mmCIF file of N, CA and C in Angstrom:
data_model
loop_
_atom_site.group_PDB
_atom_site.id
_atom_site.type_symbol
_atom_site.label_atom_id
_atom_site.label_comp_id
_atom_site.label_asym_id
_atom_site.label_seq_id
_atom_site.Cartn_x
_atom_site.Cartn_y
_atom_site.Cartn_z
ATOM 1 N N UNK G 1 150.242 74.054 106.425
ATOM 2 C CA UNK G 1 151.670 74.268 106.627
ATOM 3 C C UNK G 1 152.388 74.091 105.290
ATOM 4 N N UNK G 2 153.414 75.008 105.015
ATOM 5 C CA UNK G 2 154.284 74.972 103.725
ATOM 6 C C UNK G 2 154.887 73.725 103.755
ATOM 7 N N UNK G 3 155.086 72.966 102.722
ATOM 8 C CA UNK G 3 156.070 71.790 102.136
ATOM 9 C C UNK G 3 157.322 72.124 102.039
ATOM 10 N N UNK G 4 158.156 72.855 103.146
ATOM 11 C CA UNK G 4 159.393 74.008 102.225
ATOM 12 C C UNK G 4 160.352 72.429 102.550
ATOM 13 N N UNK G 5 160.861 72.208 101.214
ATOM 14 C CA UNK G 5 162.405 71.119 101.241
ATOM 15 C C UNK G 5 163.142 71.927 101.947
ATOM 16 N N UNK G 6 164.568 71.118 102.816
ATOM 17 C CA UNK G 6 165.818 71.282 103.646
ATOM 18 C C UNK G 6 166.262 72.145 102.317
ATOM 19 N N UNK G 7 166.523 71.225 101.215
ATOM 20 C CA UNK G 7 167.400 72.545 100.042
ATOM 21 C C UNK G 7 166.883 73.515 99.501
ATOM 22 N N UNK G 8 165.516 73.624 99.763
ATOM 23 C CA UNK G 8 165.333 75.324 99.518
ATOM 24 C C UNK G 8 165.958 76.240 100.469
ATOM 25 N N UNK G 9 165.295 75.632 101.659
ATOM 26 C CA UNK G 9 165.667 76.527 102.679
ATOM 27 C C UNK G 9 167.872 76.853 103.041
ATOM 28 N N UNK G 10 168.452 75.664 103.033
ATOM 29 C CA UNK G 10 169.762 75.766 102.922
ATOM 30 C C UNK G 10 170.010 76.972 101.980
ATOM 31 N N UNK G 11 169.725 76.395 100.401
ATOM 32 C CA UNK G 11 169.852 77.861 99.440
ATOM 33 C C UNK G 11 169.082 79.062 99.348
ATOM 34 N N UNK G 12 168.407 79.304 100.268
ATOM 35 C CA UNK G 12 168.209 80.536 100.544
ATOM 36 C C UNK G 12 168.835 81.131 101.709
ATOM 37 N N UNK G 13 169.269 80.517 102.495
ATOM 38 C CA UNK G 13 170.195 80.823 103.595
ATOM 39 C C UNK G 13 171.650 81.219 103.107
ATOM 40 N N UNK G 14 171.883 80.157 102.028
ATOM 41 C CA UNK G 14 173.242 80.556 101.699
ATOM 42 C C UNK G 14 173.375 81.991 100.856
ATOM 43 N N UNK G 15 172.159 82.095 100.113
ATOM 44 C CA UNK G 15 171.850 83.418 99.314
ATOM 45 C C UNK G 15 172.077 84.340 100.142
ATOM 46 N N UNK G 16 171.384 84.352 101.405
ATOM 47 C CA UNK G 16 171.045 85.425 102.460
ATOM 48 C C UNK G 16 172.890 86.002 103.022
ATOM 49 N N UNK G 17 173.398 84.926 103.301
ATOM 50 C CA UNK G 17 174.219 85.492 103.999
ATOM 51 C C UNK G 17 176.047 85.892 103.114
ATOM 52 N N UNK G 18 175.679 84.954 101.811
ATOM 53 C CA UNK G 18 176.294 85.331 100.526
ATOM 54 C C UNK G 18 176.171 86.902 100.508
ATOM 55 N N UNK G 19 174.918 87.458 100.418
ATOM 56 C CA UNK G 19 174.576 88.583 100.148
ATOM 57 C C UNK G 19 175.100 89.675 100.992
ATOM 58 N N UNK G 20 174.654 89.244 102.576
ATOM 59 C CA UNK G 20 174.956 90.404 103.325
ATOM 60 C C UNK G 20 176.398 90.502 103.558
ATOM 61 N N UNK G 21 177.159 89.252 103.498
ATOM 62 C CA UNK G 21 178.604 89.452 103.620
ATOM 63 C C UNK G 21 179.440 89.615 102.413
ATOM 64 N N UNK G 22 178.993 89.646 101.277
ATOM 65 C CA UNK G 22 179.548 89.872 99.630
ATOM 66 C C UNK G 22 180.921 88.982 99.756
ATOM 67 N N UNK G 23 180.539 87.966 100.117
ATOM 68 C CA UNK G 23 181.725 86.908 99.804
ATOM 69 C C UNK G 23 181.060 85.481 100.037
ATOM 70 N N UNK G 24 182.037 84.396 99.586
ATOM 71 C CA UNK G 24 181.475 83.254 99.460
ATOM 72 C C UNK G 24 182.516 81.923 100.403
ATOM 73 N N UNK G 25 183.501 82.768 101.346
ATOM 74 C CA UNK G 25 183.933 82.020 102.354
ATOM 75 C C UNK G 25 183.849 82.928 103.702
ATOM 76 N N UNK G 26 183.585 82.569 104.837
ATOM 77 C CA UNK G 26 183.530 83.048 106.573
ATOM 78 C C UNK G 26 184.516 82.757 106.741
ATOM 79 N N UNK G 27 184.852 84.093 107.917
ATOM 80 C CA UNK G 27 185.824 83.631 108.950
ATOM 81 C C UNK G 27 185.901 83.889 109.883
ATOM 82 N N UNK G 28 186.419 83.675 111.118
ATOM 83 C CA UNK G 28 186.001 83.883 112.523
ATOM 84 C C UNK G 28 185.201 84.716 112.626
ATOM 85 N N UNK G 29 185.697 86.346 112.304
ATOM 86 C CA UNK G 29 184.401 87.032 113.087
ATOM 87 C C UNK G 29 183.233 86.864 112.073
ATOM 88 N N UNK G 30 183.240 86.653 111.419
ATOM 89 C CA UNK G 30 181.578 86.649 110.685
ATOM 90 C C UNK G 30 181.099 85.274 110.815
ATOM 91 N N UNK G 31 181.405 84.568 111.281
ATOM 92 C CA UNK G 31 180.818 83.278 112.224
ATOM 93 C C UNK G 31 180.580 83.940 113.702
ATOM 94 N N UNK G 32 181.292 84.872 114.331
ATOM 95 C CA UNK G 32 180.511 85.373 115.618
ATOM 96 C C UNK G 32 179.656 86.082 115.177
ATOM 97 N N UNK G 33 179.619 86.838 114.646
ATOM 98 C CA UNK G 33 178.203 87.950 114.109
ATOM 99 C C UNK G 33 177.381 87.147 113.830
ATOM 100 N N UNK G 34 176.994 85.885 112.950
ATOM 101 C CA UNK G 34 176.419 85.014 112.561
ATOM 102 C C UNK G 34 175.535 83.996 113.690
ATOM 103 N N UNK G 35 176.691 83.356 114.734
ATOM 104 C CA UNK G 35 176.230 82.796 115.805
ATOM 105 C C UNK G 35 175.906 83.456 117.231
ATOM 106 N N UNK G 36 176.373 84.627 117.346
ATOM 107 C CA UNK G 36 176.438 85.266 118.234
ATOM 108 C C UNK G 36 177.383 85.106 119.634
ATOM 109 N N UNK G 37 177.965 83.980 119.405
ATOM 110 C CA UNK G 37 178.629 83.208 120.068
ATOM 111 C C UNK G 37 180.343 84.020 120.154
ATOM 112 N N UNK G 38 181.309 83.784 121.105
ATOM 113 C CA UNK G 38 182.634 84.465 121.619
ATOM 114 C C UNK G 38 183.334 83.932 120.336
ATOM 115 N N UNK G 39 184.639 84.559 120.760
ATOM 116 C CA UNK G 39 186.101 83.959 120.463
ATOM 117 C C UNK G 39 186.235 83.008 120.387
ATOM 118 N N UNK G 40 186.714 82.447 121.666
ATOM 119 C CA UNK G 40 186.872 81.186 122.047
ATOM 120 C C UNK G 40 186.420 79.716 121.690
ATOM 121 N N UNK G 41 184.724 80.041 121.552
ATOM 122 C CA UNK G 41 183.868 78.980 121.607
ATOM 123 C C UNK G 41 183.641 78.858 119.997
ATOM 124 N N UNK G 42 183.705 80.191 119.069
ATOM 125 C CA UNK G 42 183.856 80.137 117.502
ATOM 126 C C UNK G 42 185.369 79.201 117.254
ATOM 127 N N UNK G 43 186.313 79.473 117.764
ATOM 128 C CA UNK G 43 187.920 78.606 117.216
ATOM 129 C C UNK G 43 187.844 77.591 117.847
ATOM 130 N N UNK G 44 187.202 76.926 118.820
ATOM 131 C CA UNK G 44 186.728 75.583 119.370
ATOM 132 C C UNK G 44 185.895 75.233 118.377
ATOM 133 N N UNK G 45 184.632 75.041 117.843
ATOM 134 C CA UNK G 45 183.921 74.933 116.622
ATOM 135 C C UNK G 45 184.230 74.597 115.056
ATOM 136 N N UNK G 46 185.303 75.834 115.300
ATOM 137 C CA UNK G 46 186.018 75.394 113.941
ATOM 138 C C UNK G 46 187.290 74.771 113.748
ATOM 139 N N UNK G 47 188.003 74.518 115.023
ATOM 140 C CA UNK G 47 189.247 73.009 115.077
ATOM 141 C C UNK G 47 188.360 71.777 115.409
ATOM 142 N N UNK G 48 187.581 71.610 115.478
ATOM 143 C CA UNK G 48 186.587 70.327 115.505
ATOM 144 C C UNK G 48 186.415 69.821 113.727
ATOM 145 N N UNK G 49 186.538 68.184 114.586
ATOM 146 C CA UNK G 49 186.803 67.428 113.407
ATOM 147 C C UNK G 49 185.172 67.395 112.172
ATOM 148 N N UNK G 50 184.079 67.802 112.928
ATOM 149 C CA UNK G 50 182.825 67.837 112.452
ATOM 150 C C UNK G 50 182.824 69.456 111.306
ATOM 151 N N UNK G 51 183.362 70.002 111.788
ATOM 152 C CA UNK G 51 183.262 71.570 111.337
ATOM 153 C C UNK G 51 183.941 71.487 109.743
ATOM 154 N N UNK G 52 183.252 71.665 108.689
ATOM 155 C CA UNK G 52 183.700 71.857 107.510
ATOM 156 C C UNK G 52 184.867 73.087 106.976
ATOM 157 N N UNK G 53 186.106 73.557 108.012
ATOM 158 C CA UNK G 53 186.414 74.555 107.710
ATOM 159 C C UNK G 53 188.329 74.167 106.523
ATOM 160 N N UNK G 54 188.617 74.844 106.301
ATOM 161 C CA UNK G 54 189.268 75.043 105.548
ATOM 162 C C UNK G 54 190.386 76.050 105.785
ATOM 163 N N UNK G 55 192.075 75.483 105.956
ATOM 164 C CA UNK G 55 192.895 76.414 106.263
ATOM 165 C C UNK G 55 193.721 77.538 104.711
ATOM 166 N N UNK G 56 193.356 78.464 104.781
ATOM 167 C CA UNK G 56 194.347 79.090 103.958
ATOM 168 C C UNK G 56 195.621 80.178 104.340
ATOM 169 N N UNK G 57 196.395 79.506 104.510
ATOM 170 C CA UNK G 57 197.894 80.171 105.595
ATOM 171 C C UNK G 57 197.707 79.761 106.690
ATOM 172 N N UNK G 58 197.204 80.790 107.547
ATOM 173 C CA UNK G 58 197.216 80.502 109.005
ATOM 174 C C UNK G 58 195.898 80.923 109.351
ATOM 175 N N UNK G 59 195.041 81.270 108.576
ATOM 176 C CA UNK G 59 193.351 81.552 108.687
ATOM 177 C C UNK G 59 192.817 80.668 108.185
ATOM 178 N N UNK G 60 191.994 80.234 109.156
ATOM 179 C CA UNK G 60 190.699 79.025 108.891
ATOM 180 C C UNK G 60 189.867 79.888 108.132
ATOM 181 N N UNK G 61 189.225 79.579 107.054
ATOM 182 C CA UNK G 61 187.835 79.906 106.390
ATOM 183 C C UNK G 61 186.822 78.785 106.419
ATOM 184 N N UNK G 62 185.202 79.190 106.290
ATOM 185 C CA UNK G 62 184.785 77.621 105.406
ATOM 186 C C UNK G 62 183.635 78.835 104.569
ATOM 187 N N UNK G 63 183.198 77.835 103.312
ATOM 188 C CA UNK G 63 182.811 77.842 102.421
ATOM 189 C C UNK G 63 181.079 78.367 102.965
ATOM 190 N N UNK G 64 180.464 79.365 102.594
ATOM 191 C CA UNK G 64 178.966 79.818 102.867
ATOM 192 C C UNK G 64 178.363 78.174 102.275
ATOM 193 N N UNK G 65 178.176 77.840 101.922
ATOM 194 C CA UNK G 65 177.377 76.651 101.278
ATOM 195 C C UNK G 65 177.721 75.623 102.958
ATOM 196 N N UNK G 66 179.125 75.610 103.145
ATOM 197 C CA UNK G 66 179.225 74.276 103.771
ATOM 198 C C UNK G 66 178.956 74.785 105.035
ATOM 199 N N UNK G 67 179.267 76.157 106.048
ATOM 200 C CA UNK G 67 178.613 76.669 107.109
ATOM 201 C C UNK G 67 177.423 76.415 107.012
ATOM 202 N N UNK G 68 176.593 77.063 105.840
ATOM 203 C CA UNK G 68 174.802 76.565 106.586
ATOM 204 C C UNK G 68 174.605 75.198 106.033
ATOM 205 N N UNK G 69 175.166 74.613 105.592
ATOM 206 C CA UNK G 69 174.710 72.618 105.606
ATOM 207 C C UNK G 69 175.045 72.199 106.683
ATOM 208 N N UNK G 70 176.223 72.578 107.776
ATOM 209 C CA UNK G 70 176.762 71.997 108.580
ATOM 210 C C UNK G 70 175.366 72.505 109.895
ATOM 211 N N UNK G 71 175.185 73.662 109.794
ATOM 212 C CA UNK G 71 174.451 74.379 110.665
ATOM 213 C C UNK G 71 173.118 73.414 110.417
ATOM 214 N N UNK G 72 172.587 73.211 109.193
ATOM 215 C CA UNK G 72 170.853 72.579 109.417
ATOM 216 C C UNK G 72 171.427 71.175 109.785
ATOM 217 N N UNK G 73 172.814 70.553 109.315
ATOM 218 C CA UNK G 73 172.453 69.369 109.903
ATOM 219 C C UNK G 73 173.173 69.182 111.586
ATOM 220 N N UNK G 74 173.742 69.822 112.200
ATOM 221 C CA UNK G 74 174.334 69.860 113.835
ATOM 222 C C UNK G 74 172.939 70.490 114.185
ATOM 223 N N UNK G 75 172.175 71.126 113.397
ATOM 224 C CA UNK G 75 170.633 71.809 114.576
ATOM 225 C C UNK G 75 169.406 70.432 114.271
ATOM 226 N N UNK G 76 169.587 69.470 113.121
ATOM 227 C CA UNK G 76 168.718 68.422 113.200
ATOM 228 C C UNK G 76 169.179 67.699 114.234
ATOM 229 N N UNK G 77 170.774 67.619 114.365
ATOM 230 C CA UNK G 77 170.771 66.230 115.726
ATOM 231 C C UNK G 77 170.772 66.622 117.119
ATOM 232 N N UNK G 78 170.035 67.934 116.623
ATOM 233 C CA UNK G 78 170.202 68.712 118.582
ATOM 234 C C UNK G 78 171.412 68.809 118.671
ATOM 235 N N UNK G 79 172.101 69.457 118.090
ATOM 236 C CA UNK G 79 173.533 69.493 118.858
ATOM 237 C C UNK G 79 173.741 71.262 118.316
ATOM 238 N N UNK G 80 173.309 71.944 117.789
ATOM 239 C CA UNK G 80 173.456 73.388 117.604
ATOM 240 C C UNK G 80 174.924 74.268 118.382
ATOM 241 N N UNK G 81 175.690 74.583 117.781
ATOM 242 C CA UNK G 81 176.791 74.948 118.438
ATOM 243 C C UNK G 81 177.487 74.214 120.014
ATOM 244 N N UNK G 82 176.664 73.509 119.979
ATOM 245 C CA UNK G 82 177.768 72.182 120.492
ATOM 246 C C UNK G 82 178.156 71.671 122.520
#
């Protein structure tokens, strides 16, 4: 079995989705495309006090780096979208 470290794998995740979305902050819908998950249950997620997101005006963003850190560590404590 591979030795792969949490921070390889995080920074290649963040590479991955850096890439396919050519930007370096999410926002709602590319957190549903991402999770597969609704409306609703994405803006529940991200007004939670755990959720690393970030308001600019009246649109929440968060940071590609801090979405997949938040993601490997809410899927280590079993709690995966919530």
């Amino acid at each position: 079995m591979n030795n792969i470290k949490i921070e390889e794998l995080i920074s290649a995740e963040v590479n991955r989705l850096s890439e396919k979305y050519k930007k370096d902050y999410l926002d709602l819908k590319d957190i549903m495309q991402i999770t597969g998950l609704g409306r609703d249950k994405v803006r529940e997620i991200m007004n939670s006090k755990q959720f690393p997101s970030s308001k600019f005006g009246k649109k929440k963003t968060v940071s590609v780096v801090a979405f997949v850190s938040w993601q490997f560590k809410d899927n280590m404590n079993g709690d995966i979208y919530g």
